[in-house]
Coordinates of C-alpha atoms and ligand atoms in Angstrom, one line a residue:
A15 CA -10.3 46.6 30.9
T16 CA -11.8 47.7 34.2
F17 CA -11.4 51.3 33.3
L18 CA -13.2 50.9 30.0
I19 CA -16.0 49.2 31.7
V20 CA -16.2 51.9 34.3
T21 CA -16.2 54.7 31.7
S22 CA -19.2 53.2 30.0
F23 CA -20.9 52.6 33.3
L24 CA -20.5 56.2 34.6
S25 CA -22.9 57.7 32.1
T26 CA -25.8 55.4 32.9
V27 CA -26.1 54.2 36.5
T28 CA -29.0 54.7 38.8
Y29 CA -28.7 53.3 42.3
L30 CA -31.2 52.3 45.0
G31 CA -31.1 54.2 48.3
A32 CA -31.0 52.5 51.6
P33 CA -34.4 51.1 52.7
V34 CA -35.5 51.6 56.3
D35 CA -38.3 49.1 56.5
G36 CA -37.8 46.6 53.8
T37 CA -39.5 48.6 51.1
L38 CA -37.2 49.7 48.3
T39 CA -36.6 53.4 47.7
T40 CA -35.2 54.3 44.4
S41 CA -33.3 57.5 43.8
S42 CA -31.2 58.7 41.0
T43 CA -27.9 59.9 42.2
N44 CA -25.0 61.6 40.5
V45 CA -22.9 58.5 40.1
F46 CA -19.8 60.6 40.0
S47 CA -20.3 61.4 43.6
L48 CA -20.2 57.7 44.4
D49 CA -16.7 57.7 43.1
V50 CA -16.8 54.1 42.1
L51 CA -13.9 54.5 39.8
S52 CA -11.4 55.7 42.4
K53 CA -12.4 52.8 44.6
I54 CA -11.2 50.1 42.2
H55 CA -7.6 49.3 42.8
T56 CA -5.7 47.5 40.1
D57 CA -2.1 47.7 41.3
Y58 CA -0.1 44.5 41.5
D59 CA 0.2 44.2 45.3
T60 CA -3.5 44.7 45.9
T61 CA -4.7 42.2 43.3
M62 CA -2.1 39.7 44.5
E63 CA -3.3 39.9 48.0
A64 CA -6.8 39.2 46.9
S65 CA -5.7 36.2 44.7
S66 CA -5.2 33.8 47.5
D67 CA -6.8 32.8 50.8
F68 CA -6.1 31.0 54.1
G69 CA -6.2 27.7 52.4
H70 CA -3.2 28.4 50.1
I71 CA -4.4 25.7 47.8
V72 CA -6.0 27.7 44.9
A73 CA -5.2 31.1 43.4
A74 CA -7.2 33.3 41.1
T75 CA -6.3 36.9 40.2
P76 CA -9.0 39.5 40.0
N77 CA -8.9 42.5 37.6
G78 CA -9.3 44.8 40.5
V79 CA -10.1 45.2 44.2
F80 CA -13.0 47.5 45.1
R81 CA -12.8 49.4 48.4
P82 CA -16.3 50.6 49.2
T83 CA -16.9 53.5 51.7
F84 CA -20.7 52.9 51.9
P85 CA -23.0 50.0 51.2
A86 CA -24.4 52.1 48.3
D87 CA -21.0 51.8 46.6
I88 CA -21.4 48.1 46.4
S89 CA -24.8 48.6 44.8
A90 CA -23.2 50.9 42.3
L91 CA -20.4 48.4 41.5
I92 CA -23.0 45.7 40.8
H93 CA -25.0 48.0 38.5
L94 CA -21.7 48.7 36.8
S95 CA -21.2 45.0 36.3
L96 CA -24.7 44.4 35.0
S97 CA -24.5 47.3 32.6
Q98 CA -21.8 45.4 30.7
P99 CA -22.6 43.2 27.8
T100 CA -20.8 40.5 29.8
P101 CA -21.1 41.3 33.4
F102 CA -18.0 40.8 35.5
A103 CA -18.0 38.6 38.6
V104 CA -18.1 40.3 42.1
A105 CA -16.8 38.5 45.2
P106 CA -17.2 40.0 48.6
R107 CA -14.1 39.2 50.7
G108 CA -14.2 39.4 54.4
K109 CA -10.9 38.2 55.8
G110 CA -10.3 35.6 53.1
H111 CA -10.2 32.8 55.7
S112 CA -11.8 30.3 53.4
S113 CA -9.8 27.3 52.3
R114 CA -10.7 26.8 48.6
G115 CA -11.0 30.1 46.9
Q116 CA -14.5 30.8 47.9
A117 CA -13.8 34.6 48.2
L118 CA -11.8 34.9 45.0
A119 CA -12.9 36.2 41.6
S120 CA -10.8 35.3 38.6
N121 CA -10.8 38.2 36.2
G122 CA -13.6 39.8 38.3
I123 CA -13.7 42.3 41.1
V124 CA -13.1 41.4 44.7
I125 CA -14.8 43.7 47.2
D126 CA -12.6 44.4 50.1
M127 CA -15.4 44.4 52.7
P128 CA -13.3 45.6 55.7
A129 CA -12.9 48.9 53.8
L130 CA -16.4 49.7 54.8
G131 CA -15.3 49.9 58.4
H132 CA -12.3 52.0 57.8
G133 CA -12.1 55.8 57.7
D134 CA -12.3 58.2 60.5
H135 CA -15.9 58.0 61.5
H136 CA -17.0 54.6 60.3
L137 CA -16.2 52.0 63.0
D138 CA -18.3 53.7 65.6
H139 CA -21.3 53.7 63.4
R140 CA -20.9 50.2 62.2
I141 CA -21.3 48.4 65.5
N142 CA -24.3 49.7 67.4
V143 CA -25.5 48.0 70.5
L144 CA -29.2 48.4 71.5
V145 CA -29.4 47.3 75.1
D146 CA -33.2 47.6 75.3
G147 CA -33.6 45.4 72.2
M148 CA -30.8 43.0 73.3
Y149 CA -29.2 43.2 69.9
V150 CA -26.2 44.6 68.1
D151 CA -26.3 46.0 64.5
A152 CA -22.9 45.1 63.0
G153 CA -21.6 45.8 59.5
G154 CA -21.1 42.6 57.5
E155 CA -17.4 43.5 57.3
Q156 CA -16.9 43.7 61.0
L157 CA -14.7 41.2 62.8
W158 CA -16.3 39.2 65.5
I159 CA -13.6 40.1 67.9
D160 CA -14.6 43.8 67.5
V161 CA -18.2 42.9 68.0
L162 CA -17.2 41.2 71.2
H163 CA -15.3 44.1 72.6
E164 CA -18.0 46.6 71.6
T165 CA -20.9 44.6 73.1
L166 CA -19.0 43.9 76.3
K167 CA -18.8 47.7 77.0
F168 CA -22.6 47.3 77.6
G169 CA -22.3 44.1 79.6
F170 CA -23.7 42.0 76.7
A171 CA -22.4 39.6 74.0
P172 CA -23.7 37.5 71.2
R173 CA -24.6 34.0 72.2
V174 CA -22.7 31.8 69.7
W175 CA -19.1 32.1 68.6
T176 CA -16.9 30.5 66.1
D177 CA -13.6 29.2 67.6
Y178 CA -11.7 32.0 65.8
L179 CA -13.0 35.6 66.1
H180 CA -10.8 37.4 63.6
I181 CA -13.1 36.7 60.7
T182 CA -16.1 38.7 59.5
V183 CA -19.8 38.7 60.4
G184 CA -20.7 38.4 56.7
G185 CA -18.2 35.6 56.1
T186 CA -19.5 33.4 58.9
L187 CA -23.2 34.1 58.3
S188 CA -22.7 33.1 54.7
N189 CA -21.7 29.6 56.0
A190 CA -23.5 29.1 59.4
G191 CA -21.0 30.0 62.2
I192 CA -20.8 27.0 64.5
G193 CA -19.1 26.6 67.8
G194 CA -19.4 25.1 71.3
Q195 CA -22.5 27.2 72.1
A196 CA -24.4 26.0 69.0
F197 CA -25.9 23.0 70.7
R198 CA -28.0 25.3 72.9
H199 CA -28.5 28.4 70.7
G200 CA -28.1 27.0 67.2
P201 CA -25.5 28.3 64.8
Q202 CA -24.8 32.1 64.4
I203 CA -27.4 32.2 61.5
S204 CA -30.1 31.2 64.0
N205 CA -29.3 34.2 66.1
V206 CA -29.9 37.0 63.5
H207 CA -33.0 39.1 63.6
E208 CA -32.4 41.2 60.4
L209 CA -30.0 41.8 57.6
D210 CA -29.2 44.5 55.1
V211 CA -28.3 42.9 51.8
V212 CA -27.1 44.1 48.4
T213 CA -28.4 41.6 45.9
G214 CA -27.0 40.4 42.7
T215 CA -29.3 42.9 40.9
G216 CA -27.8 45.7 42.9
E217 CA -30.9 46.3 45.0
M218 CA -30.3 47.2 48.7
I219 CA -32.9 45.4 50.7
S220 CA -33.5 45.0 54.4
C221 CA -34.9 41.6 55.3
S222 CA -36.0 39.5 58.3
A223 CA -38.1 36.4 58.9
E224 CA -41.1 38.7 58.4
V225 CA -40.0 41.2 55.8
N226 CA -38.6 39.8 52.6
P227 CA -38.2 36.4 54.2
D228 CA -37.1 34.6 51.0
L229 CA -34.0 36.8 50.8
F230 CA -33.3 36.6 54.5
F231 CA -33.3 32.8 54.6
A232 CA -31.5 32.5 51.3
V233 CA -28.6 34.6 52.5
L234 CA -28.2 32.9 55.9
G235 CA -25.8 30.1 55.0
G236 CA -26.1 31.2 51.4
L237 CA -22.4 31.0 50.5
G238 CA -22.5 34.5 49.2
Q239 CA -24.7 33.5 46.3
F240 CA -27.8 35.7 46.7
G241 CA -26.5 39.0 48.1
I242 CA -23.8 40.8 50.1
I243 CA -24.5 41.3 53.8
T244 CA -23.8 44.9 54.8
R245 CA -25.5 44.8 58.2
A246 CA -26.6 42.0 60.5
R247 CA -28.8 42.5 63.6
I248 CA -27.5 39.9 66.0
R249 CA -29.1 38.7 69.2
L250 CA -27.3 39.4 72.5
E251 CA -27.3 37.9 76.0
P252 CA -25.9 39.3 79.3
A253 CA -22.2 38.5 79.1
P254 CA -20.5 36.3 81.8
K255 CA -17.2 37.6 83.3
R256 CA -15.3 34.4 83.6
V257 CA -15.2 30.8 82.5
K258 CA -14.3 27.4 84.0
W259 CA -12.6 25.9 81.0
V260 CA -12.4 22.1 81.1
R261 CA -10.9 19.2 79.1
L262 CA -11.7 15.6 79.9
A263 CA -9.8 12.7 78.3
Y264 CA -11.3 9.5 77.1
S265 CA -9.8 6.4 75.4
D266 CA -13.1 4.9 74.7
V267 CA -15.1 6.5 71.9
H268 CA -18.4 5.0 73.1
L269 CA -18.1 6.7 76.5
F270 CA -16.8 9.9 74.9
T271 CA -19.8 10.3 72.5
K272 CA -22.3 9.2 75.2
D273 CA -21.1 11.9 77.5
Q274 CA -21.0 14.5 74.7
E275 CA -24.6 13.6 73.8
L276 CA -25.6 13.8 77.5
L277 CA -24.0 17.3 77.8
I278 CA -26.0 18.7 74.8
S279 CA -29.3 17.0 75.7
N280 CA -32.1 18.9 77.4
Q281 CA -31.5 17.0 80.6
A282 CA -27.9 18.1 80.6
S283 CA -28.8 21.8 80.6
R284 CA -29.2 21.1 84.3
S285 CA -25.6 20.1 84.3
G286 CA -24.7 23.5 82.9
F287 CA -21.9 23.4 80.4
D288 CA -22.4 26.5 78.3
Y289 CA -20.1 25.3 75.7
V290 CA -19.4 21.8 74.5
E291 CA -16.8 20.8 71.9
G292 CA -14.4 17.9 71.5
R293 CA -11.3 16.7 69.9
V294 CA -9.6 13.6 68.6
Q295 CA -5.9 13.2 69.2
L296 CA -4.3 10.6 67.1
N297 CA -1.8 8.5 69.0
R298 CA 1.0 9.3 66.6
T299 CA 0.4 13.0 67.2
L300 CA 0.9 12.5 70.9
M301 CA 4.1 10.4 70.4
E302 CA 5.8 12.5 67.7
N303 CA 4.2 15.9 67.4
R304 CA 3.5 16.9 70.9
R305 CA 3.2 20.6 71.3
S306 CA 2.2 22.3 74.5
S307 CA -0.5 24.9 74.1
S308 CA -2.1 27.6 76.1
F309 CA -4.2 24.9 77.6
F310 CA -2.1 21.8 78.0
S311 CA 1.3 22.0 79.6
A312 CA 4.1 19.7 78.7
S313 CA 3.4 17.6 81.8
D314 CA -0.3 17.3 80.9
L315 CA 0.7 16.1 77.5
A316 CA 3.1 13.5 79.0
R317 CA 0.2 12.2 81.1
L318 CA -2.0 11.9 78.0
T319 CA 0.8 10.1 76.1
D320 CA 1.0 7.6 79.0
L321 CA -2.7 7.1 78.7
A322 CA -2.4 6.4 75.0
I323 CA 0.4 3.9 75.7
K324 CA -1.2 2.1 78.6
T325 CA -4.6 1.7 76.9
G326 CA -3.0 1.0 73.5
S327 CA -5.5 3.4 71.9
I328 CA -5.1 4.7 68.4
T329 CA -7.0 7.7 69.5
I330 CA -7.5 9.7 72.6
Y331 CA -10.6 12.0 72.8
Y332 CA -11.2 15.1 74.8
I333 CA -14.4 16.8 75.7
E334 CA -13.9 20.5 75.9
G335 CA -16.5 22.2 78.1
A336 CA -16.9 25.6 79.5
M337 CA -19.1 26.8 82.4
Y338 CA -19.7 30.6 82.5
Y339 CA -19.8 32.4 85.8
D340 CA -19.8 36.0 87.2
D341 CA -19.8 37.8 90.5
N342 CA -23.1 36.3 91.5
T343 CA -22.2 32.7 90.8
V344 CA -18.5 32.8 91.8
T345 CA -19.2 30.9 95.0
S346 CA -21.3 28.2 93.5
V347 CA -19.5 27.5 90.2
D348 CA -17.0 25.0 91.5
Q349 CA -19.8 23.0 93.2
K350 CA -21.8 23.0 90.0
L351 CA -18.7 21.9 88.0
V352 CA -18.1 19.0 90.4
A353 CA -21.7 17.9 90.0
V354 CA -21.4 17.8 86.2
L355 CA -18.1 15.9 86.3
E356 CA -19.6 13.3 88.6
E357 CA -22.1 12.4 85.8
L358 CA -19.4 11.8 83.2
S359 CA -17.2 8.8 82.4
F360 CA -13.8 10.2 81.4
V361 CA -10.7 8.3 82.4
P362 CA -10.4 8.8 86.2
G363 CA -8.1 11.7 87.0
M364 CA -7.9 12.8 83.4
V365 CA -9.5 16.2 84.0
F366 CA -7.8 19.5 83.2
I367 CA -9.3 22.7 84.4
R368 CA -8.4 26.3 83.7
D369 CA -9.9 29.5 84.9
A370 CA -10.1 32.2 82.3
S371 CA -11.8 35.5 81.6
Y372 CA -14.6 35.3 79.1
V373 CA -12.5 37.2 76.5
E374 CA -9.4 35.1 77.1
F375 CA -11.5 32.0 76.5
L376 CA -13.3 33.2 73.4
D377 CA -10.1 34.5 71.8
R378 CA -8.1 31.4 72.5
V379 CA -7.5 30.6 68.8
G380 CA -6.4 34.2 68.3
R381 CA -3.5 33.6 70.7
E382 CA -2.6 30.2 69.0
K383 CA -2.6 32.0 65.7
Q384 CA -0.1 34.5 67.0
K385 CA 2.2 31.6 68.0
L386 CA 1.8 29.9 64.7
W387 CA 2.3 33.1 62.8
S388 CA 5.6 33.8 64.7
A389 CA 6.8 30.3 63.9
G390 CA 6.0 30.7 60.2
A391 CA 3.4 27.9 60.5
W392 CA 0.3 30.0 59.7
D393 CA 0.7 30.7 56.0
V394 CA 0.8 27.1 54.9
P395 CA -1.7 25.1 52.9
H396 CA -4.8 24.2 54.9
P397 CA -6.8 21.5 53.1
W398 CA -9.5 21.6 55.7
L399 CA -12.4 19.2 55.5
N400 CA -15.5 19.8 57.7
L401 CA -18.3 17.3 57.8
F402 CA -21.7 17.0 59.5
V403 CA -22.1 13.4 60.4
P404 CA -25.5 11.9 61.7
K405 CA -25.2 10.7 65.3
S406 CA -26.3 7.2 64.4
R407 CA -23.1 6.8 62.2
I408 CA -20.5 8.6 64.3
L409 CA -19.0 5.3 65.6
D410 CA -18.8 4.0 62.0
F411 CA -17.1 7.2 61.0
D412 CA -14.7 6.9 63.9
A413 CA -13.8 3.3 63.0
G414 CA -13.4 4.0 59.3
V415 CA -11.7 7.4 59.3
F416 CA -9.9 8.1 62.6
K417 CA -9.0 4.5 63.3
G418 CA -8.8 3.5 59.6
I419 CA -7.8 6.1 57.0
L420 CA -6.0 8.3 59.5
R421 CA -4.6 5.4 61.6
H422 CA -1.0 6.1 60.8
A423 CA -1.4 9.9 60.2
N424 CA 0.6 12.4 62.1
P425 CA -1.4 15.5 61.3
V426 CA -0.3 19.0 62.0
G427 CA -3.4 20.8 63.1
L428 CA -6.5 19.7 64.9
I429 CA -9.3 17.3 64.6
L430 CA -12.5 18.6 66.1
I431 CA -15.7 16.5 66.9
Y432 CA -18.8 17.7 68.7
P433 CA -22.5 17.2 68.5
M434 CA -25.3 19.7 67.9
N435 CA -29.1 19.7 68.1
K436 CA -30.7 19.9 64.7
D437 CA -33.9 21.6 66.0
K438 CA -31.8 24.7 66.5
W439 CA -31.3 25.0 62.8
D440 CA -34.0 26.5 60.6
E441 CA -34.7 24.4 57.5
R442 CA -35.7 27.5 55.6
M443 CA -32.1 28.7 55.6
T444 CA -29.8 27.7 52.8
A445 CA -27.3 26.1 55.2
V446 CA -27.3 22.3 55.0
T447 CA -27.5 19.7 57.7
P448 CA -27.5 15.9 57.2
P449 CA -30.7 14.6 55.7
G450 CA -33.1 12.5 57.7
D451 CA -35.0 12.9 61.0
E452 CA -32.1 12.4 63.4
E453 CA -32.1 15.1 66.1
V454 CA -28.4 15.2 66.7
F455 CA -25.5 15.4 64.3
Y456 CA -21.8 15.8 64.8
A457 CA -19.5 18.5 63.3
V458 CA -16.2 16.8 62.5
G459 CA -13.4 19.1 61.4
L460 CA -10.2 17.7 59.9
L461 CA -8.4 20.9 60.3
R462 CA -5.0 19.9 59.2
S463 CA -2.0 21.9 57.8
A464 CA 0.4 20.6 55.2
A465 CA 3.8 20.6 56.8
G466 CA 5.8 23.4 55.4
D467 CA 9.1 21.6 55.0
A468 CA 7.8 18.3 53.7
G469 CA 7.1 19.5 50.2
A470 CA 3.7 19.0 48.6
G471 CA 4.4 15.3 47.9
G472 CA 6.1 14.4 51.1
E473 CA 4.7 12.9 54.3
N474 CA 2.1 15.3 55.6
G475 CA 2.4 17.3 52.4
L476 CA -0.7 18.7 50.6
E477 CA -1.1 15.8 48.3
Q478 CA -1.1 13.2 51.0
L479 CA -3.7 15.2 53.1
E480 CA -5.8 15.6 50.0
R481 CA -5.7 11.9 49.3
E482 CA -6.8 11.2 52.9
N483 CA -9.6 13.7 52.6
A484 CA -10.8 12.1 49.4
A485 CA -10.6 8.7 51.1
A486 CA -12.7 9.9 54.0
L487 CA -15.3 11.3 51.5
D488 CA -15.3 8.0 49.6
F489 CA -15.7 6.1 52.8
C490 CA -18.7 8.1 53.7
D491 CA -20.3 7.6 50.2
R492 CA -19.5 3.9 50.1
E493 CA -20.9 3.3 53.6
G494 CA -23.9 5.5 53.1
I495 CA -22.9 7.6 56.2
G496 CA -25.1 10.5 55.1
C497 CA -22.6 13.2 55.7
R498 CA -22.8 16.7 54.5
Q499 CA -19.9 19.1 54.0
Y500 CA -19.7 22.2 56.1
L501 CA -17.8 25.1 54.5
P502 CA -18.4 23.0 51.4
H503 CA -16.4 22.5 48.3
H504 CA -17.7 20.5 45.3
A505 CA -16.0 20.4 42.0
S506 CA -19.1 19.7 39.9
R507 CA -22.7 20.8 39.5
E508 CA -23.8 17.2 40.4
G509 CA -21.7 17.5 43.6
W510 CA -23.6 20.7 44.6
M511 CA -27.0 19.1 43.7
R512 CA -26.2 16.2 46.0
H513 CA -25.0 18.6 48.7
F514 CA -28.3 20.6 48.8
G515 CA -30.3 17.4 48.1
A516 CA -33.5 17.0 46.2
A517 CA -35.4 19.0 48.8
K518 CA -33.2 22.1 48.7
W519 CA -31.5 22.3 45.3
P520 CA -34.6 23.5 43.2
R521 CA -35.2 26.2 45.8
V522 CA -31.5 27.3 45.7
A523 CA -31.6 27.5 41.9
E524 CA -34.8 29.4 42.0
L525 CA -33.5 31.9 44.6
K526 CA -30.3 32.3 42.6
A527 CA -32.4 33.1 39.4
R528 CA -34.3 35.7 41.4
F529 CA -31.6 37.5 43.4
D530 CA -28.5 37.0 41.2
P531 CA -29.9 36.2 37.8
R532 CA -26.6 36.8 36.0
A533 CA -24.7 34.7 38.6
I534 CA -22.1 37.3 39.3
L535 CA -21.8 36.9 43.0
S536 CA -19.1 34.8 44.8
P537 CA -18.0 32.8 41.8
G538 CA -15.2 31.1 43.8
Q539 CA -17.8 28.8 45.4
G540 CA -18.1 27.2 42.0
I541 CA -21.9 26.5 42.3
F542 CA -23.3 28.4 39.3
S543 CA -21.8 29.4 36.0
P544 CA -22.1 33.0 34.9
V545 CA -25.1 33.7 32.8
T546 CA -24.0 35.4 29.6
Ligands
FAD13 P1 -14.2 35.0 53.4 O1 -13.3 33.8 53.3 O2 -13.7 36.3 53.0 O3 -15.6 34.7 52.6 C1 -16.3 33.5 52.7 C2 -17.4 33.4 51.7 O4 -18.4 34.3 52.1 C3 -17.0 33.8 50.3 O5 -17.8 33.1 49.4 C4 -17.4 35.3 50.2 O6 -17.6 35.7 48.9 C5 -18.6 35.3 51.1 N1 -18.7 36.6 51.8 C6 -17.8 37.3 52.5 N2 -18.3 38.4 53.1 C7 -19.6 38.4 52.7 C8 -20.7 39.3 53.0 N3 -20.5 40.4 53.7 N4 -21.9 39.0 52.5 C9 -22.1 37.9 51.7 N5 -21.1 37.0 51.4 C10 -19.9 37.3 51.9 N6 -16.2 28.5 61.0 C11 -17.2 28.1 61.9 O7 -18.3 28.1 61.6 N7 -16.8 27.8 63.2 C12 -15.5 27.9 63.6 O8 -15.2 27.6 64.8 C13 -14.5 28.3 62.7 N8 -13.2 28.4 63.0 C14 -12.3 28.8 62.1 C15 -11.0 29.0 62.5 C16 -10.0 29.4 61.6 C17 -8.6 29.6 62.1 C18 -10.4 29.7 60.3 C19 -9.4 30.2 59.3 C20 -11.7 29.6 59.9 C21 -12.7 29.1 60.8 N9 -14.0 28.9 60.4 C22 -14.9 28.6 61.3 C23 -14.4 29.1 59.0 C24 -14.9 30.5 58.8 O9 -16.1 30.8 59.5 C25 -15.2 30.7 57.3 O10 -14.1 30.4 56.5 C26 -15.6 32.2 57.1 O11 -16.1 32.3 55.8 C27 -14.4 33.1 57.3 O12 -14.8 34.5 57.2 P2 -14.1 35.5 56.3 O13 -14.5 36.8 56.7 O14 -12.7 35.2 56.2 O15 -14.9 35.0 54.9

């Protein structure tokens, strides 16, 4: 079917040349030179690989996988789709590290974005550091780990990182890109100066807060609905060399959240953690599923288990902090760290400190992934649920979910919890934060894996984890917690309308009608139905 489509397309297409300043330049090009046809792969192995994702929960087979050489190829593919009586869906796929089929395209075409960075000469040209401007231009298909290594050659680095770096720039900017630096600098989408985007009408448009701002803000956190990011200009800062990497244990959630909020407050900038995250460790996990990591040794974990037993806590909490330093601050960093620790109320003695290079610290989950991969524990179902919870309700959430619904759970995986400042998010972006005026909200990640050998219906199997997720969402609804999902998944149009809220939904629908009127982009998000 794809070949029939392509044949009819070949005789008609015109594509838009790359703009330099936000104005569109149109040029007719011999489409045969774009070689669109030869870049669509329909063999079994390739389409199967693009039929699933990190979540291993849903599957959807595309008709083909498109491997673009240049951004203009993507434009040509979209024109091809639009030239059909019934356009086919087009899903850009970065690393496919979504959990619920967001980068899949049933019976459509998946764009293998990393293909843009392949080939003899491409990589060099698709990550360009401009030291004077303190920014890097990175292809939307580039992995953050590659952006890190390239920028470090110049002594610089982006300011905000996701916990895992082997995912693409376009993939995280389509969501938000949050991590322990976001309290200070906002999410990754708050650190972008400019984008090149191929819209759902096939136009190639450069945009920024000043030039084509509607498209710029639509695409940031836009879940792939308005255009395909082919380049992002990302802000840089001088990179530190090393990191004091700290975990502090708490048995009392009040003290834990109070300290986290202190650390992300303006006054705490004086205290100087450059990164603040946190975790919840369920008691049962410590008792039954203890696993030493690159951070906690077996003896550290034994001490934490003792703490859980002695205090009778259902949950133990850790603040994870990092303080950057370099040659100039190497002599003062310990003193500064001690000063910060003195302000905090963790359980006396329950402080764990590592010294790591900046890269070692940032790529910590990459190392964990290698271990899980080797143990056959990476390619398992991941029914992840991420929520943004208003600060005023985080203790209710703790009581209802961690100490209630998950009280007896023994999850494989992680539970993250850390606060962020809302004023670092730009309301004009599509990304969603909890409604209301509260300045602080928490990111809570139930990042659990279904146990491989338990079977879908067994203890810790996919069905049980899905039931617990549904119960947590029900609890939030019932109690009016005012959560919003991050990396969202909603099964109905009503769910999406509630997600964006009365303020944002009409705008999202209007932008969709403008930039992707046939609704061909990223159908796996399940927000809009194709317009026939
Ligand atoms: P994909 O899964 O390939 O795509 C995601 C969505 O974006 C799809 O809808 C796709 O169509 C669209 N898309 C992909 N590329 C483009 C593009 N160039 N232009 C427009 N749309 C595009 N997220 C955080 O914020 N913080 C974290 O700390 C974090 N840690 C993670 C750790 C792990 C181990 C994993 C698996 C995920 C983590 N995530 C985190 C989530 C991650 O940011 C998202 O799942 C992200 O989408 C993954 O990038 P990807 O390249 O795999 O995107």
